[in-house]
mmCIF file of C-alpha atoms in Angstrom:
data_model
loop_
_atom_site.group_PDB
_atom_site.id
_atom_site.type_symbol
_atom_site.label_atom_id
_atom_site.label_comp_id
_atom_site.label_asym_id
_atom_site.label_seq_id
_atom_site.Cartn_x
_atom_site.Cartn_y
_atom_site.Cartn_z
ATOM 1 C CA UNK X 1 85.794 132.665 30.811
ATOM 2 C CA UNK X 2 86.019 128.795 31.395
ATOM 3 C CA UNK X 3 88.440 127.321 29.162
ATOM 4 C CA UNK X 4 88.924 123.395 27.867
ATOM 5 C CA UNK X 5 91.805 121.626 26.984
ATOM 6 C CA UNK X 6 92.163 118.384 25.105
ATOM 7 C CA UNK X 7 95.442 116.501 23.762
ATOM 8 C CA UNK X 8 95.257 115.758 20.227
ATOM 9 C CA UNK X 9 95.305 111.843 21.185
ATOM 10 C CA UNK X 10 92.065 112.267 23.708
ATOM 11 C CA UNK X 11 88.032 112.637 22.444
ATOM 12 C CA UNK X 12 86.781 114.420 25.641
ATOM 13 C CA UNK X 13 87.521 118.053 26.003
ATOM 14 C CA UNK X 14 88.272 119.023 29.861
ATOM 15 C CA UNK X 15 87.396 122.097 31.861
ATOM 16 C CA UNK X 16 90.772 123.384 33.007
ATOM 17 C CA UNK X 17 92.150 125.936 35.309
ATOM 18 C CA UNK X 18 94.085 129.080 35.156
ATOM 19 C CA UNK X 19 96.969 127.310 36.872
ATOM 20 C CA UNK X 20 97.105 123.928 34.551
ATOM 21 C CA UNK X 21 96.507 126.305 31.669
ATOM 22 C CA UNK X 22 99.902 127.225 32.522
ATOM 23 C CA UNK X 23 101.550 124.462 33.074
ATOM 24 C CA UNK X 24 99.650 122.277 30.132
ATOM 25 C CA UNK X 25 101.722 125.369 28.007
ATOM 26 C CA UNK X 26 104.900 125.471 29.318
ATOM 27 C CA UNK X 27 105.105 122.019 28.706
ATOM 28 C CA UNK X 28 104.381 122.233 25.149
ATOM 29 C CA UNK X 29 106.597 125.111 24.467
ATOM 30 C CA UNK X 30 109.201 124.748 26.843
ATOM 31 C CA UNK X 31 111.452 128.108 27.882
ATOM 32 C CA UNK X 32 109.622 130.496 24.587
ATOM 33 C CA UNK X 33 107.021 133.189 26.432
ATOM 34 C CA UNK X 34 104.658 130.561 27.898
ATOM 35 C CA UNK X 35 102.557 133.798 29.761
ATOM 36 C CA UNK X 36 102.507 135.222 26.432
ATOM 37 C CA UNK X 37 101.371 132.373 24.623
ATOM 38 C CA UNK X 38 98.678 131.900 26.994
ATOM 39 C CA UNK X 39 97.371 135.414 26.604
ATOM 40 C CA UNK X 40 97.259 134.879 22.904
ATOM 41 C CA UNK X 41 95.353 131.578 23.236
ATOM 42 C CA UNK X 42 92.783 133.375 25.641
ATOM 43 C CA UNK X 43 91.964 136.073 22.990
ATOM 44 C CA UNK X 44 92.125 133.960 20.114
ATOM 45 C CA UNK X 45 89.840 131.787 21.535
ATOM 46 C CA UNK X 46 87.242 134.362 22.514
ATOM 47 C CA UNK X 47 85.849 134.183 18.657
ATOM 48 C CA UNK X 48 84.890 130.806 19.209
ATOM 49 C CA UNK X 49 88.125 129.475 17.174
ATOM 50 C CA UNK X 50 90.195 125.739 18.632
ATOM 51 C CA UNK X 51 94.018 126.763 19.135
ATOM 52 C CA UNK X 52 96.838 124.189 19.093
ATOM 53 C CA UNK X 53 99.832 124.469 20.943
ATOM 54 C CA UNK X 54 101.747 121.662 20.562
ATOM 55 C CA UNK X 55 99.853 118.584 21.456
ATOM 56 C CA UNK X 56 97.094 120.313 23.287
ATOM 57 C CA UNK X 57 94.309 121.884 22.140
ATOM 58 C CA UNK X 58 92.104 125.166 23.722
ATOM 59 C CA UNK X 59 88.586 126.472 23.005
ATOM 60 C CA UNK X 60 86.314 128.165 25.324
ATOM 61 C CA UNK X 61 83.374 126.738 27.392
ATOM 62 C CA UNK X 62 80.095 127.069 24.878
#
């Protein structure tokens, strides 16, 4: 599954990779469960829903 990522101030939604996923997270929520949080994005976003962590936003690649 392809996922894209776009900051609440941006327009253009990016195709990101496992490892910025990561990062783009742990950034946002800083020392909480940022593997965790990922996971959770990953299956939310399977049912076609836009997650918000912090300033960043996830959906998967339609």
């Amino acid at each position: 599954m392809q996922i894209q990522t776009q900051y609440i101030y941006e327009k253009i939604w990016t195709t990101t990779q496992e490892k910025d996923l990561l990062r783009m997270v742990e950034e946002e929520i800083g020392d909480a469960d940022p593997k965790g949080t990922l996971e959770y994005v990953k299956e939310a976003i399977k049912n076609g829903k836009i997650i918000t962590v912090g300033a960043c936003r996830f959906r998967a690649l339609q």
